[in-house]
Amino acid sequence: HFFFRLGVAFIGHMVLYLLIINVLLPCCMRTRAHQQARDAYEHVARKVPCSWFSANPIHCLRSKLLHGHAKPCIFYRRGKEYLLKEDPSIGCHFHAKPRAYSHAPSKQRGSSSVS
């Protein structure tokens, strides 16, 4: 008798769940029609450093170790975009100008605040 009630409760729960998922949620959600992108991948990838290729660590490791590319795909890290190397043959189109490093201003001797 207990297992019969348990089975009825389970089936009732599943029916209620499926009704909510398939009927109620689609009524409440706003959907927009998908718009096809107009820009080609290469055009966007030249401007945006983070792509599927550079954000995928497994792809970057395979590029270096398995495929042995001359310029392997470099893993993207924010702030380190200047490390990315352009190689369109492997899907890496972004190229940044090298950063100009500036050293922190050095303290003048004799102007210490410690007495």
PDB file of C-alpha atoms in Angstrom, residues 2-115:
ATOM      1  CA  PHE A   2       2.893   2.355   0.829  1.00  0.00           C
ATOM      2  CA  PHE A   3       4.666   1.765  -2.504  1.00  0.00           C
ATOM      3  CA  PHE A   4       1.433   2.384  -4.421  1.00  0.00           C
ATOM      4  CA  ARG A   5       1.107   5.820  -2.770  1.00  0.00           C
ATOM      5  CA  LEU A   6       4.769   6.481  -3.423  1.00  0.00           C
ATOM      6  CA  GLY A   7       4.308   5.626  -7.125  1.00  0.00           C
ATOM      7  CA  VAL A   8       1.191   7.814  -7.432  1.00  0.00           C
ATOM      8  CA  ALA A   9       3.009  10.709  -5.752  1.00  0.00           C
ATOM      9  CA  PHE A  10       5.964  10.289  -8.117  1.00  0.00           C
ATOM     10  CA  ILE A  11       3.805  10.142 -11.244  1.00  0.00           C
ATOM     11  CA  GLY A  12       1.710  13.101 -10.049  1.00  0.00           C
ATOM     12  CA  HIS A  13       4.871  15.086  -9.388  1.00  0.00           C
ATOM     13  CA  MET A  14       6.261  14.298 -12.849  1.00  0.00           C
ATOM     14  CA  VAL A  15       2.992  15.241 -14.587  1.00  0.00           C
ATOM     15  CA  LEU A  16       2.855  18.542 -12.694  1.00  0.00           C
ATOM     16  CA  TYR A  17       6.531  19.229 -13.466  1.00  0.00           C
ATOM     17  CA  LEU A  18       6.112  18.542 -17.184  1.00  0.00           C
ATOM     18  CA  LEU A  19       3.007  20.753 -17.353  1.00  0.00           C
ATOM     19  CA  ILE A  20       4.885  23.633 -15.738  1.00  0.00           C
ATOM     20  CA  ILE A  21       7.934  23.208 -17.996  1.00  0.00           C
ATOM     21  CA  ASN A  22       6.043  22.711 -21.259  1.00  0.00           C
ATOM     22  CA  VAL A  23       2.984  24.956 -20.795  1.00  0.00           C
ATOM     23  CA  LEU A  24       3.431  27.556 -18.088  1.00  0.00           C
ATOM     24  CA  LEU A  25       7.049  28.598 -18.695  1.00  0.00           C
ATOM     25  CA  PRO A  26       6.698  29.209 -22.461  1.00  0.00           C
ATOM     26  CA  CYS A  27       3.686  31.443 -21.752  1.00  0.00           C
ATOM     27  CA  CYS A  28       5.652  33.535 -19.261  1.00  0.00           C
ATOM     28  CA  MET A  29       8.876  33.857 -21.221  1.00  0.00           C
ATOM     29  CA  ARG A  30       9.450  36.488 -23.845  1.00  0.00           C
ATOM     30  CA  THR A  31      11.183  35.153 -26.897  1.00  0.00           C
ATOM     31  CA  ARG A  32      12.859  37.104 -29.620  1.00  0.00           C
ATOM     32  CA  ALA A  33      13.569  35.845 -33.082  1.00  0.00           C
ATOM     33  CA  HIS A  34      17.232  35.028 -33.599  1.00  0.00           C
ATOM     34  CA  GLN A  35      19.026  37.468 -35.846  1.00  0.00           C
ATOM     35  CA  GLN A  36      21.834  36.207 -38.017  1.00  0.00           C
ATOM     36  CA  ALA A  37      25.107  38.044 -37.386  1.00  0.00           C
ATOM     37  CA  ARG A  38      26.244  40.177 -40.295  1.00  0.00           C
ATOM     38  CA  ASP A  39      29.946  40.292 -39.477  1.00  0.00           C
ATOM     39  CA  ALA A  40      32.241  37.428 -40.392  1.00  0.00           C
ATOM     40  CA  TYR A  41      34.064  35.612 -37.602  1.00  0.00           C
ATOM     41  CA  GLU A  42      37.465  36.844 -38.803  1.00  0.00           C
ATOM     42  CA  HIS A  43      36.334  40.470 -38.708  1.00  0.00           C
ATOM     43  CA  VAL A  44      35.055  40.221 -35.130  1.00  0.00           C
ATOM     44  CA  ALA A  45      38.026  38.097 -33.971  1.00  0.00           C
ATOM     45  CA  ARG A  46      40.435  40.854 -35.060  1.00  0.00           C
ATOM     46  CA  LYS A  47      38.779  43.245 -32.613  1.00  0.00           C
ATOM     47  CA  VAL A  48      37.897  40.939 -29.694  1.00  0.00           C
ATOM     48  CA  PRO A  49      40.806  39.112 -28.032  1.00  0.00           C
ATOM     49  CA  CYS A  50      38.693  36.444 -26.292  1.00  0.00           C
ATOM     50  CA  SER A  51      37.449  33.871 -28.785  1.00  0.00           C
ATOM     51  CA  TRP A  52      36.488  30.215 -28.643  1.00  0.00           C
ATOM     52  CA  PHE A  53      40.042  29.334 -29.617  1.00  0.00           C
ATOM     53  CA  SER A  54      41.886  31.544 -27.125  1.00  0.00           C
ATOM     54  CA  ALA A  55      39.473  30.942 -24.223  1.00  0.00           C
ATOM     55  CA  ASN A  56      39.658  27.149 -24.501  1.00  0.00           C
ATOM     56  CA  PRO A  57      42.698  25.895 -22.543  1.00  0.00           C
ATOM     57  CA  ILE A  58      42.485  22.420 -24.106  1.00  0.00           C
ATOM     58  CA  HIS A  59      42.588  23.904 -27.599  1.00  0.00           C
ATOM     59  CA  CYS A  60      45.637  25.973 -26.630  1.00  0.00           C
ATOM     60  CA  LEU A  61      47.460  22.935 -25.216  1.00  0.00           C
ATOM     61  CA  ARG A  62      46.633  20.845 -28.283  1.00  0.00           C
ATOM     62  CA  SER A  63      47.826  23.646 -30.541  1.00  0.00           C
ATOM     63  CA  LYS A  64      51.197  23.674 -28.810  1.00  0.00           C
ATOM     64  CA  LEU A  65      51.804  20.062 -27.825  1.00  0.00           C
ATOM     65  CA  LEU A  66      49.794  17.898 -30.216  1.00  0.00           C
ATOM     66  CA  HIS A  67      49.727  19.887 -33.451  1.00  0.00           C
ATOM     67  CA  GLY A  68      53.059  21.667 -32.900  1.00  0.00           C
ATOM     68  CA  HIS A  69      52.001  24.936 -34.525  1.00  0.00           C
ATOM     69  CA  ALA A  70      54.839  27.406 -35.164  1.00  0.00           C
ATOM     70  CA  LYS A  71      52.757  30.079 -33.394  1.00  0.00           C
ATOM     71  CA  PRO A  72      50.527  28.098 -31.008  1.00  0.00           C
ATOM     72  CA  CYS A  73      47.255  29.483 -29.770  1.00  0.00           C
ATOM     73  CA  ILE A  74      47.892  31.378 -26.520  1.00  0.00           C
ATOM     74  CA  PHE A  75      45.393  31.083 -23.668  1.00  0.00           C
ATOM     75  CA  TYR A  76      43.489  34.364 -23.156  1.00  0.00           C
ATOM     76  CA  ARG A  77      43.763  36.205 -19.869  1.00  0.00           C
ATOM     77  CA  ARG A  78      42.252  39.623 -19.330  1.00  0.00           C
ATOM     78  CA  GLY A  79      45.006  42.224 -19.189  1.00  0.00           C
ATOM     79  CA  LYS A  80      47.440  39.981 -21.083  1.00  0.00           C
ATOM     80  CA  GLU A  81      46.036  40.527 -24.572  1.00  0.00           C
ATOM     81  CA  TYR A  82      49.433  41.672 -25.813  1.00  0.00           C
ATOM     82  CA  LEU A  83      50.666  38.060 -25.476  1.00  0.00           C
ATOM     83  CA  LEU A  84      48.217  36.734 -28.086  1.00  0.00           C
ATOM     84  CA  LYS A  85      49.785  35.921 -31.447  1.00  0.00           C
ATOM     85  CA  GLU A  86      47.975  36.260 -34.744  1.00  0.00           C
ATOM     86  CA  ASP A  87      47.802  33.139 -36.908  1.00  0.00           C
ATOM     87  CA  PRO A  88      44.701  32.956 -39.135  1.00  0.00           C
ATOM     88  CA  SER A  89      45.467  29.362 -40.157  1.00  0.00           C
ATOM     89  CA  ILE A  90      44.580  28.193 -36.617  1.00  0.00           C
ATOM     90  CA  GLY A  91      41.696  30.644 -36.030  1.00  0.00           C
ATOM     91  CA  CYS A  92      43.636  33.270 -34.041  1.00  0.00           C
ATOM     92  CA  HIS A  93      43.063  36.646 -35.688  1.00  0.00           C
ATOM     93  CA  PHE A  94      43.661  39.090 -32.824  1.00  0.00           C
ATOM     94  CA  HIS A  95      46.869  41.087 -32.785  1.00  0.00           C
ATOM     95  CA  ALA A  96      47.655  43.695 -30.155  1.00  0.00           C
ATOM     96  CA  LYS A  97      50.421  46.232 -30.202  1.00  0.00           C
ATOM     97  CA  PRO A  98      53.123  45.464 -27.649  1.00  0.00           C
ATOM     98  CA  ARG A  99      52.727  47.360 -24.411  1.00  0.00           C
ATOM     99  CA  ALA A 100      55.099  50.141 -23.574  1.00  0.00           C
ATOM    100  CA  TYR A 101      56.303  49.288 -20.112  1.00  0.00           C
ATOM    101  CA  SER A 102      56.835  52.131 -17.727  1.00  0.00           C
ATOM    102  CA  HIS A 103      58.588  51.739 -14.441  1.00  0.00           C
ATOM    103  CA  ALA A 104      57.145  53.141 -11.255  1.00  0.00           C
ATOM    104  CA  PRO A 105      58.638  56.515 -10.392  1.00  0.00           C
ATOM    105  CA  SER A 106      61.651  56.009  -8.205  1.00  0.00           C
ATOM    106  CA  LYS A 107      61.859  57.705  -4.837  1.00  0.00           C
ATOM    107  CA  GLN A 108      64.261  60.550  -4.573  1.00  0.00           C
ATOM    108  CA  ARG A 109      67.053  59.979  -2.146  1.00  0.00           C
ATOM    109  CA  GLY A 110      66.894  61.973   1.024  1.00  0.00           C
ATOM    110  CA  SER A 111      63.152  62.615   0.806  1.00  0.00           C
ATOM    111  CA  SER A 112      62.179  59.757   3.078  1.00  0.00           C
ATOM    112  CA  SER A 113      59.397  60.388   5.559  1.00  0.00           C
ATOM    113  CA  VAL A 114      61.064  58.086   8.101  1.00  0.00           C
ATOM    114  CA  SER A 115      63.338  59.959  10.544  1.00  0.00           C
TER     115      SER A 115
END
